[in-house]
Tab-separated table of C-alpha atoms and ligand atoms in Angstrom:
chain	number	residue	atom	x	y	z
A	19	MET	CA	0.000	0.000	0.000
A	20	GLY	CA	2.954	2.307	0.527
A	21	SER	CA	1.234	4.352	3.213
A	22	TYR	CA	0.088	3.740	6.749
A	23	GLY	CA	-2.555	6.439	6.313
A	24	MET	CA	-5.494	4.041	6.175
A	25	LEU	CA	-4.425	1.813	9.059
A	26	ALA	CA	-5.344	2.290	12.706
A	27	ARG	CA	-2.765	4.344	14.615
A	28	ARG	CA	-3.388	2.097	17.631
A	29	VAL	CA	-1.930	-0.854	15.738
A	30	VAL	CA	0.624	0.958	13.590
A	31	GLN	CA	2.114	2.419	16.772
A	32	THR	CA	2.196	-0.955	18.528
A	33	GLU	CA	5.595	-2.678	18.730
A	34	THR	CA	6.363	-5.361	16.148
A	35	PRO	CA	6.041	-8.740	17.906
A	36	VAL	CA	9.549	-9.769	18.885
A	37	MET	CA	8.741	-13.459	18.425
A	38	VAL	CA	7.802	-12.834	14.788
A	39	GLN	CA	11.147	-11.082	14.234
A	40	ILE	CA	12.951	-13.946	15.943
A	41	GLN	CA	11.124	-16.544	13.860
A	42	GLU	CA	12.219	-14.683	10.726
A	43	LEU	CA	15.768	-14.663	12.033
A	44	ILE	CA	15.597	-18.427	12.617
A	45	ARG	CA	14.166	-19.072	9.138
A	46	GLY	CA	16.881	-16.920	7.557
A	47	SER	CA	19.766	-18.633	9.395
A	48	LYS	CA	21.346	-22.012	8.793
A	49	ASP	CA	21.464	-24.567	11.604
A	50	VAL	CA	20.370	-22.410	14.541
A	51	MET	CA	19.239	-23.670	17.939
A	52	SER	CA	16.605	-21.667	19.756
A	53	LEU	CA	16.902	-20.559	23.359
A	54	ALA	CA	14.453	-17.811	22.427
A	55	GLN	CA	10.810	-18.845	22.471
A	56	GLY	CA	9.135	-19.456	25.812
A	57	VAL	CA	8.121	-23.057	25.235
A	58	VAL	CA	8.467	-26.421	26.948
A	59	HIS	CA	9.737	-29.554	25.246
A	60	TRP	CA	7.014	-31.934	26.475
A	61	LEU	CA	3.683	-32.922	24.973
A	62	PRO	CA	0.414	-33.094	26.948
A	63	PRO	CA	-0.063	-36.120	29.244
A	64	LYS	CA	-0.410	-39.280	27.145
A	65	PRO	CA	-3.644	-40.548	28.783
A	66	ALA	CA	-5.249	-37.157	28.129
A	67	LEU	CA	-4.234	-37.199	24.449
A	68	GLU	CA	-5.507	-40.773	24.121
A	69	LYS	CA	-8.914	-39.725	25.448
A	70	VAL	CA	-9.083	-36.794	23.040
A	71	LYS	CA	-8.635	-39.210	20.130
A	72	GLU	CA	-11.861	-40.910	21.168
A	73	ILE	CA	-14.048	-37.810	21.088
A	74	VAL	CA	-13.472	-36.194	17.695
A	75	TRP	CA	-16.752	-37.588	16.331
A	76	GLU	CA	-18.868	-36.306	19.187
A	77	PRO	CA	-21.116	-33.595	17.669
A	78	SER	CA	-20.593	-31.262	20.635
A	79	VAL	CA	-16.897	-30.977	19.739
A	80	SER	CA	-17.815	-29.333	16.433
A	81	ARG	CA	-20.418	-26.969	17.869
A	82	TYR	CA	-20.055	-23.721	19.811
A	83	GLY	CA	-19.920	-24.103	23.553
A	84	ALA	CA	-20.767	-21.732	26.397
A	85	ASP	CA	-18.823	-18.454	26.099
A	86	GLU	CA	-17.432	-18.775	29.629
A	87	GLY	CA	-16.124	-22.287	28.976
A	88	LEU	CA	-17.394	-25.862	29.343
A	89	PRO	CA	-19.280	-26.106	32.658
A	90	GLU	CA	-17.385	-29.245	33.699
A	91	LEU	CA	-14.010	-27.601	32.994
A	92	ARG	CA	-14.986	-24.439	34.870
A	93	GLU	CA	-16.171	-26.540	37.794
A	94	ALA	CA	-12.834	-28.386	37.859
A	95	LEU	CA	-10.965	-25.078	37.669
A	96	VAL	CA	-12.936	-23.525	40.530
A	97	LYS	CA	-11.943	-26.561	42.619
A	98	LYS	CA	-8.311	-26.273	41.480
A	99	LEU	CA	-8.233	-22.544	42.290
A	100	ARG	CA	-9.653	-23.222	45.755
A	101	GLU	CA	-7.393	-26.132	46.613
A	102	GLU	CA	-4.122	-25.158	44.935
A	103	ASN	CA	-4.210	-21.361	44.800
A	104	GLN	CA	-6.394	-20.579	47.836
A	105	LEU	CA	-8.638	-18.465	45.601
A	106	CYS	CA	-12.119	-18.968	47.032
A	107	LYS	CA	-14.064	-15.961	45.776
A	108	SER	CA	-13.155	-16.132	42.117
A	109	SER	CA	-15.230	-16.961	39.055
A	110	VAL	CA	-13.703	-18.549	35.978
A	111	MET	CA	-13.749	-17.769	32.276
A	112	VAL	CA	-11.873	-20.114	29.917
A	113	THR	CA	-10.019	-18.352	27.092
A	114	ALA	CA	-7.906	-19.223	24.067
A	115	GLY	CA	-4.705	-18.945	26.114
A	116	ALA	CA	-3.422	-16.479	28.694
A	117	ASN	CA	-2.645	-13.859	26.056
A	118	GLN	CA	-6.309	-13.723	25.072
A	119	ALA	CA	-7.204	-13.643	28.763
A	120	PHE	CA	-4.975	-10.584	29.123
A	121	VAL	CA	-6.589	-8.775	26.182
A	122	ASN	CA	-10.055	-9.644	27.537
A	123	ILE	CA	-9.157	-8.047	30.852
A	124	VAL	CA	-7.615	-4.926	29.319
A	125	LEU	CA	-10.726	-4.422	27.175
A	126	THR	CA	-13.001	-5.019	30.153
A	127	LEU	CA	-11.172	-2.778	32.641
A	128	CYS	CA	-9.350	-0.065	30.696
A	129	ASP	CA	-10.452	2.786	28.477
A	130	ALA	CA	-8.300	4.234	25.716
A	131	GLY	CA	-6.216	6.977	27.298
A	132	ASP	CA	-6.086	5.374	30.762
A	133	SER	CA	-2.703	4.971	32.354
A	134	VAL	CA	-1.432	1.575	33.499
A	135	VAL	CA	1.667	0.310	35.296
A	136	MET	CA	4.125	-2.467	34.463
A	137	PHE	CA	7.603	-3.243	35.762
A	138	ALA	CA	10.827	-3.611	33.786
A	139	PRO	CA	11.743	-6.001	32.392
A	140	TYR	CA	8.170	-6.524	31.210
A	141	TYR	CA	6.391	-9.222	29.207
A	142	PHE	CA	6.364	-7.860	25.654
A	143	ASN	CA	2.894	-9.140	24.729
A	144	ALA	CA	1.329	-7.441	27.739
A	145	TYR	CA	2.896	-4.156	26.660
A	146	MET	CA	1.540	-4.637	23.131
A	147	SER	CA	-1.955	-5.477	24.417
A	148	PHE	CA	-2.074	-2.097	26.112
A	149	GLN	CA	-0.725	-0.280	23.072
A	150	MET	CA	-3.137	-1.816	20.588
A	151	THR	CA	-6.191	-1.159	22.742
A	152	GLY	CA	-5.317	2.527	22.999
A	153	VAL	CA	-3.908	2.399	26.534
A	154	THR	CA	-0.816	4.286	25.480
A	155	ASN	CA	0.107	5.857	28.816
A	156	ILE	CA	2.153	2.902	30.042
A	157	LEU	CA	4.202	3.721	33.146
A	158	VAL	CA	7.126	1.327	33.461
A	159	GLY	CA	8.429	0.964	36.997
A	160	PRO	CA	11.852	-0.193	38.092
A	161	GLY	CA	12.755	-3.553	39.494
A	162	ASN	CA	15.179	-3.927	42.367
A	163	PRO	CA	18.607	-3.995	40.656
A	164	GLU	CA	19.649	-7.074	42.617
A	165	THR	CA	16.470	-9.162	42.770
A	166	LEU	CA	14.466	-7.619	39.881
A	167	HIS	CA	11.442	-7.592	42.218
A	168	PRO	CA	8.907	-4.855	41.403
A	169	ASP	CA	9.722	-1.722	43.419
A	170	ALA	CA	6.751	-1.366	45.783
A	171	ASP	CA	7.834	2.039	47.149
A	172	TRP	CA	7.958	3.435	43.619
A	173	LEU	CA	4.496	1.960	42.950
A	174	LYS	CA	3.017	3.562	46.060
A	175	ARG	CA	4.401	6.951	45.087
A	176	ILE	CA	3.385	6.758	41.428
A	177	LEU	CA	-0.169	5.669	42.237
A	178	GLN	CA	-0.488	8.593	44.656
A	179	GLU	CA	1.086	11.174	42.349
A	180	THR	CA	-0.421	10.265	38.959
A	181	LYS	CA	-3.770	11.868	38.242
A	182	PRO	CA	-6.082	10.343	37.213
A	183	THR	CA	-4.887	7.336	39.190
A	184	PRO	CA	-3.534	4.544	36.947
A	185	LYS	CA	-6.309	2.099	36.216
A	186	LEU	CA	-4.393	-1.120	36.393
A	187	VAL	CA	-1.075	-2.534	37.568
A	188	THR	CA	0.219	-5.788	36.136
A	189	VAL	CA	2.899	-8.254	37.205
A	190	VAL	CA	3.962	-11.725	36.055
A	191	ASN	CA	4.698	-14.268	38.800
A	192	PRO	CA	7.083	-15.981	38.355
A	193	GLY	CA	8.362	-13.583	35.766
A	194	ASN	CA	8.688	-13.514	32.053
A	195	PRO	CA	11.325	-12.414	31.045
A	196	SER	CA	13.089	-12.200	34.394
A	197	GLY	CA	12.499	-15.718	35.746
A	198	THR	CA	12.231	-14.214	39.249
A	199	TYR	CA	9.318	-14.945	41.521
A	200	ILE	CA	7.484	-12.429	43.677
A	201	PRO	CA	7.651	-13.466	47.345
A	202	ASP	CA	4.274	-13.717	49.055
A	203	ALA	CA	4.854	-10.701	51.334
A	204	LEU	CA	5.768	-8.463	48.399
A	205	LEU	CA	2.775	-9.666	46.368
A	206	LYS	CA	0.492	-8.828	49.301
A	207	ARG	CA	2.102	-5.415	49.628
A	208	LEU	CA	1.574	-4.698	45.908
A	209	SER	CA	-2.030	-5.788	46.344
A	210	ASP	CA	-2.563	-3.476	49.343
A	211	ILE	CA	-1.007	-0.528	47.511
A	212	CYS	CA	-3.305	-1.115	44.511
A	213	ARG	CA	-6.385	-1.524	46.715
A	214	ASP	CA	-5.660	1.664	48.680
A	215	ALA	CA	-5.131	3.644	45.467
A	216	GLY	CA	-8.218	2.224	43.730
A	217	SER	CA	-6.250	0.473	40.957
A	218	TRP	CA	-6.774	-3.035	39.624
A	219	LEU	CA	-4.000	-5.587	40.071
A	220	LEU	CA	-3.663	-8.123	37.246
A	221	VAL	CA	-1.384	-11.067	38.027
A	222	ASP	CA	-0.237	-13.397	35.253
A	223	ASN	CA	0.389	-16.841	36.792
A	224	THR	CA	1.268	-18.637	33.549
A	225	TYR	CA	4.292	-20.259	35.250
A	226	GLU	CA	2.676	-21.085	38.602
A	227	TYR	CA	4.104	-24.642	38.600
A	228	PHE	CA	7.543	-23.547	37.424
A	229	MET	CA	9.171	-22.931	40.790
A	230	PHE	CA	12.655	-24.164	41.651
A	231	ASP	CA	14.789	-24.815	44.727
A	232	GLY	CA	11.829	-25.387	47.049
A	233	ARG	CA	10.158	-22.031	46.436
A	234	LYS	CA	6.354	-21.866	46.617
A	235	HIS	CA	4.106	-19.938	44.290
A	236	SER	CA	1.230	-18.006	45.861
A	237	CYS	CA	-1.732	-15.959	44.691
A	238	VAL	CA	-3.587	-12.971	46.104
A	239	GLU	CA	-7.337	-12.457	45.958
A	240	GLY	CA	-9.566	-9.422	46.387
A	241	ASN	CA	-12.243	-7.356	44.707
A	242	HIS	CA	-9.511	-5.379	42.927
A	243	ILE	CA	-7.548	-8.433	41.703
A	244	VAL	CA	-7.688	-10.540	38.550
A	245	ASN	CA	-5.510	-13.636	38.116
A	246	ILE	CA	-4.786	-15.278	34.811
A	247	PHE	CA	-3.486	-18.793	34.157
A	248	SER	CA	-2.485	-20.958	31.208
A	249	PHE	CA	-2.405	-24.621	30.189
A	250	SER	CA	0.235	-23.866	27.542
A	251	LYS	CA	3.476	-24.500	29.397
A	252	ALA	CA	2.311	-26.574	32.339
A	253	TYR	CA	0.638	-29.286	30.279
A	254	GLY	CA	2.653	-28.801	27.060
A	255	MET	CA	-0.495	-27.476	25.391
A	256	MET	CA	0.870	-24.385	23.622
A	257	GLY	CA	-0.828	-25.147	20.310
A	258	TRP	CA	-4.155	-26.105	21.891
A	259	ARG	CA	-4.675	-22.555	23.152
A	260	VAL	CA	-6.309	-22.813	26.576
A	261	GLY	CA	-5.993	-20.386	29.460
A	262	TYR	CA	-8.364	-18.924	32.021
A	263	ILE	CA	-9.263	-15.877	34.031
A	264	ALA	CA	-10.079	-15.942	37.760
A	265	TYR	CA	-11.986	-12.734	38.450
A	266	PRO	CA	-13.692	-11.505	41.627
A	267	SER	CA	-17.187	-13.023	41.893
A	268	GLU	CA	-18.428	-10.207	44.117
A	269	VAL	CA	-17.764	-7.329	41.733
A	270	GLU	CA	-21.081	-6.431	40.189
A	271	GLY	CA	-21.165	-6.386	36.413
A	272	PHE	CA	-17.722	-7.907	35.906
A	273	ALA	CA	-19.018	-11.174	34.432
A	274	ALA	CA	-21.534	-9.452	32.149
A	275	GLN	CA	-18.972	-7.000	30.721
A	276	LEU	CA	-16.294	-9.655	30.306
A	277	LEU	CA	-18.771	-11.771	28.373
A	278	LYS	CA	-19.213	-9.043	25.746
A	279	VAL	CA	-15.498	-9.138	24.988
A	280	GLN	CA	-15.377	-12.925	24.903
A	281	ASP	CA	-18.375	-13.180	22.603
A	282	ASN	CA	-16.613	-11.014	20.023
A	283	ILE	CA	-13.185	-12.619	20.030
A	284	PRO	CA	-13.223	-16.430	20.285
A	285	ILE	CA	-16.954	-16.814	21.257
A	286	CYS	CA	-15.609	-19.784	23.186
A	287	ALA	CA	-12.238	-21.475	23.455
A	288	SER	CA	-11.892	-24.493	21.130
A	289	ILE	CA	-14.073	-27.275	22.526
A	290	ILE	CA	-11.670	-30.131	21.866
A	291	SER	CA	-8.898	-28.123	23.508
A	292	GLN	CA	-11.068	-27.543	26.566
A	293	ARG	CA	-11.737	-31.269	26.749
A	294	LEU	CA	-7.991	-31.955	26.594
A	295	ALA	CA	-7.500	-29.391	29.379
A	296	LEU	CA	-10.047	-31.233	31.510
A	297	PHE	CA	-8.446	-34.632	30.827
A	298	SER	CA	-5.063	-33.106	31.693
A	299	LEU	CA	-6.372	-31.736	34.989
A	300	GLU	CA	-7.512	-35.264	35.795
A	301	VAL	CA	-3.916	-36.439	35.364
A	302	GLY	CA	-3.030	-33.820	37.948
A	303	PRO	CA	-0.450	-31.191	38.877
A	304	GLU	CA	2.080	-33.806	40.067
A	305	TRP	CA	2.535	-34.738	36.419
A	306	VAL	CA	3.461	-31.111	35.704
A	307	THR	CA	5.856	-30.768	38.629
A	308	ASP	CA	7.575	-33.993	37.528
A	309	GLN	CA	8.295	-32.426	34.117
A	310	VAL	CA	9.349	-29.120	35.669
A	311	LYS	CA	11.787	-30.789	38.115
A	312	GLU	CA	13.904	-31.986	35.199
A	313	LEU	CA	14.331	-28.439	33.879
A	314	VAL	CA	16.755	-27.637	36.698
A	315	LYS	CA	19.417	-29.503	34.737
A	316	ASN	CA	18.848	-27.264	31.721
A	317	ARG	CA	19.004	-24.203	33.944
A	318	THR	CA	22.388	-25.269	35.304
A	319	ILE	CA	23.681	-25.960	31.795
A	320	ILE	CA	22.634	-22.490	30.611
A	321	GLN	CA	23.944	-20.731	33.739
A	322	GLU	CA	27.297	-22.301	33.019
A	323	ALA	CA	27.166	-21.058	29.409
A	324	LEU	CA	26.489	-17.521	30.630
A	325	ALA	CA	29.543	-17.465	32.898
A	326	PRO	CA	31.664	-15.402	30.433
A	327	LEU	CA	29.357	-12.434	31.139
A	328	GLY	CA	30.845	-12.246	34.617
A	329	GLU	CA	29.610	-12.276	38.161
A	330	GLY	CA	26.348	-10.464	38.816
A	331	ALA	CA	25.390	-10.322	35.130
A	332	VAL	CA	22.945	-13.218	35.306
A	333	LYS	CA	19.694	-13.054	37.258
A	334	GLY	CA	16.409	-14.916	37.492
A	335	GLY	CA	15.881	-18.619	37.049
A	336	GLU	CA	14.094	-18.916	40.423
A	337	GLY	CA	10.966	-19.760	38.509
A	338	ALA	CA	9.457	-19.857	35.005
A	339	ILE	CA	11.816	-20.995	32.211
A	340	TYR	CA	14.043	-17.962	31.897
A	341	LEU	CA	17.386	-16.508	32.794
A	342	TRP	CA	18.015	-12.817	32.325
A	343	ALA	CA	21.488	-11.551	31.508
A	344	LYS	CA	23.218	-8.219	31.142
A	345	LEU	CA	25.477	-7.905	28.108
A	346	PRO	CA	28.887	-6.241	28.423
A	347	GLU	CA	28.521	-2.431	28.862
A	348	LYS	CA	29.436	-1.520	25.297
A	349	HIS	CA	26.805	-3.817	23.762
A	350	THR	CA	23.563	-1.941	24.408
A	351	GLU	CA	22.495	-2.873	20.854
A	352	ASP	CA	21.086	-6.166	22.051
A	353	PHE	CA	19.298	-6.987	18.792
A	354	GLU	CA	22.634	-6.701	16.982
A	355	VAL	CA	24.160	-9.147	19.454
A	356	VAL	CA	21.214	-11.528	18.993
A	357	ARG	CA	21.591	-11.409	15.188
A	358	TRP	CA	25.340	-11.947	15.449
A	359	LEU	CA	24.937	-14.915	17.815
A	360	ALA	CA	22.462	-16.473	15.369
A	361	ARG	CA	24.611	-15.873	12.291
A	362	LYS	CA	28.024	-16.647	13.695
A	363	HIS	CA	27.301	-19.087	16.518
A	364	GLY	CA	23.968	-20.706	15.587
A	365	VAL	CA	22.053	-19.877	18.748
A	366	VAL	CA	19.071	-17.530	19.215
A	367	LEU	CA	18.009	-15.480	22.278
A	368	ILE	CA	15.459	-12.731	22.924
A	369	PRO	CA	16.781	-9.152	22.985
A	370	GLY	CA	16.057	-7.340	26.246
A	371	SER	CA	14.983	-4.167	24.442
A	372	ALA	CA	11.728	-6.003	23.595
A	373	CYS	CA	11.102	-6.080	27.353
A	374	GLY	CA	12.047	-2.444	27.982
A	375	CYS	CA	15.678	-3.182	28.936
A	376	PRO	CA	18.258	-2.626	26.171
A	377	GLY	CA	21.625	-4.234	26.750
A	378	HIS	CA	20.123	-7.445	28.137
A	379	VAL	CA	19.014	-10.800	26.777
A	380	ARG	CA	16.432	-13.382	27.830
A	381	ILE	CA	17.427	-17.026	27.620
A	382	SER	CA	14.735	-19.719	27.710
A	383	PHE	CA	15.759	-23.133	29.046
A	384	GLY	CA	12.421	-24.929	28.629
A	385	GLY	CA	12.277	-25.849	24.982
A	386	LEU	CA	15.147	-28.298	24.510
A	387	LEU	CA	15.817	-31.779	25.823
A	388	GLU	CA	18.993	-32.013	27.913
A	389	ASN	CA	21.295	-33.168	25.098
A	390	ASP	CA	20.170	-30.433	22.714
A	391	CYS	CA	20.377	-27.926	25.539
A	392	LEU	CA	24.000	-28.943	26.051
A	393	LEU	CA	24.699	-28.415	22.367
A	394	ALA	CA	23.028	-24.994	22.335
A	395	SER	CA	24.837	-24.003	25.520
A	396	LYS	CA	28.236	-24.826	23.981
A	397	ARG	CA	27.437	-22.514	21.088
A	398	LEU	CA	26.234	-19.825	23.462
A	399	LYS	CA	29.301	-20.029	25.665
A	400	LYS	CA	31.658	-19.828	22.693
A	401	GLY	CA	29.745	-16.828	21.323
A	402	LEU	CA	29.755	-14.989	24.646
A	403	GLU	CA	33.462	-15.647	25.201
A	404	GLU	CA	34.153	-14.143	21.805
A	405	LEU	CA	31.827	-11.206	22.465
A	406	VAL	CA	33.560	-10.419	25.748
A	407	THR	CA	37.124	-10.788	24.476
A	408	SER	CA	36.995	-9.464	20.893
A	409	GLY	CA	33.476	-8.113	20.254
A	410	MET	CA	31.351	-8.884	17.179
A	411	LEU	CA	34.141	-9.243	14.653
A	412	GLU	CA	32.206	-10.661	11.665
B	513	LIG	C1	3.807	-14.443	31.090
B	513	LIG	C2	3.091	-15.054	29.938
B	513	LIG	N1	1.786	-14.822	29.798
B	513	LIG	C3	1.103	-15.350	28.778
B	513	LIG	C4	1.724	-16.124	27.831
B	513	LIG	C5	0.930	-16.665	26.698
B	513	LIG	O1	0.407	-17.892	27.065
B	513	LIG	P1	-0.743	-18.594	26.249
B	513	LIG	O2	-0.084	-19.575	25.350
B	513	LIG	O3	-1.567	-19.254	27.315
B	513	LIG	O4	-1.487	-17.540	25.517
B	513	LIG	C6	3.082	-16.399	27.936
B	513	LIG	C7	3.764	-17.207	26.924
B	513	LIG	O5	4.966	-17.167	26.751
B	513	LIG	C8	3.776	-15.840	29.018
B	513	LIG	O6	5.089	-16.062	29.171
């Protein structure tokens, strides 16, 4: 077309999805290994997949279902939320993944022009969801330089000082891209600050089961809190597209407004995918934690590969599937480093600038089996050693 004149400014001014750029980079490179995309290497539980095979001919699978989700899946999720997450006053809507859940919530709670709060480094898709719905006043708060935890004192001040008060604050726990988890006391403090200011708190719990070294994930609940969850990583169901929203049952009108959004995007999440989600829940969370346990080996392998960056450069990895690393001072052009690592060393990472932090990279350790992870880590280590000693020579 040659001109952006006819396209919506909301979308034109939204960032280009970093994953799309990375996929192009992978397609354009020879023999690259990806430590970029946030994926896991396992498939859904076998018994659950076997059961799905049996139901493809059931007419209900090919019809629309209830907008909110299959009643039996929602019932199972309410039980799961109560027993595992101690969320007892939450209602459930099933969505086509946690990303759609996030967009549903932004459309339900925010008006174009509202201000919202995130913390650096932030999850790129969340940032884009705000941008493309017209919520362009995105205040990005600092993380603690050591722990990367959201800075609660900054939040308290900014919610008091900004007029009108920011509508919504969002955090990911444990974090993408940081791989750090938010300790229970800090999460409660963030919740109290939001409640006192009259802001919503939206917590993305996509990696709730991805906790290492004995740490425990926790949730907060309240009439100002929305939690979102995903089946994608936990049950290896990325392509099946199932997530869900736990929203406060007591807030009048919430369900009715949320339903309008849902009815105009997926109508309902794919029925066969919802059935697989239900069969997977029947297999149980122990199955997930068994898969997650094994990832510690990959984390160690990648930590070792990042050693050339020096002490203090690598953070995260307490939860989720990510490590977060600072590049040497003179390499703030992180996308250049990512392209060079792909071209010269055959390994792909995510540039930190996509998460609001130039000069950093995100490394995912969930997508490769141990042997492939070892191979990718050797390439990464060699590349980083070269970067540190001689820079990007060719
Ligand atoms: C924090 C976070 N939220 C949401 C998503 C998207 O998950 P889903 O596949 O359920 O849409 C991801 C995927 O990487 C994620 O890391």
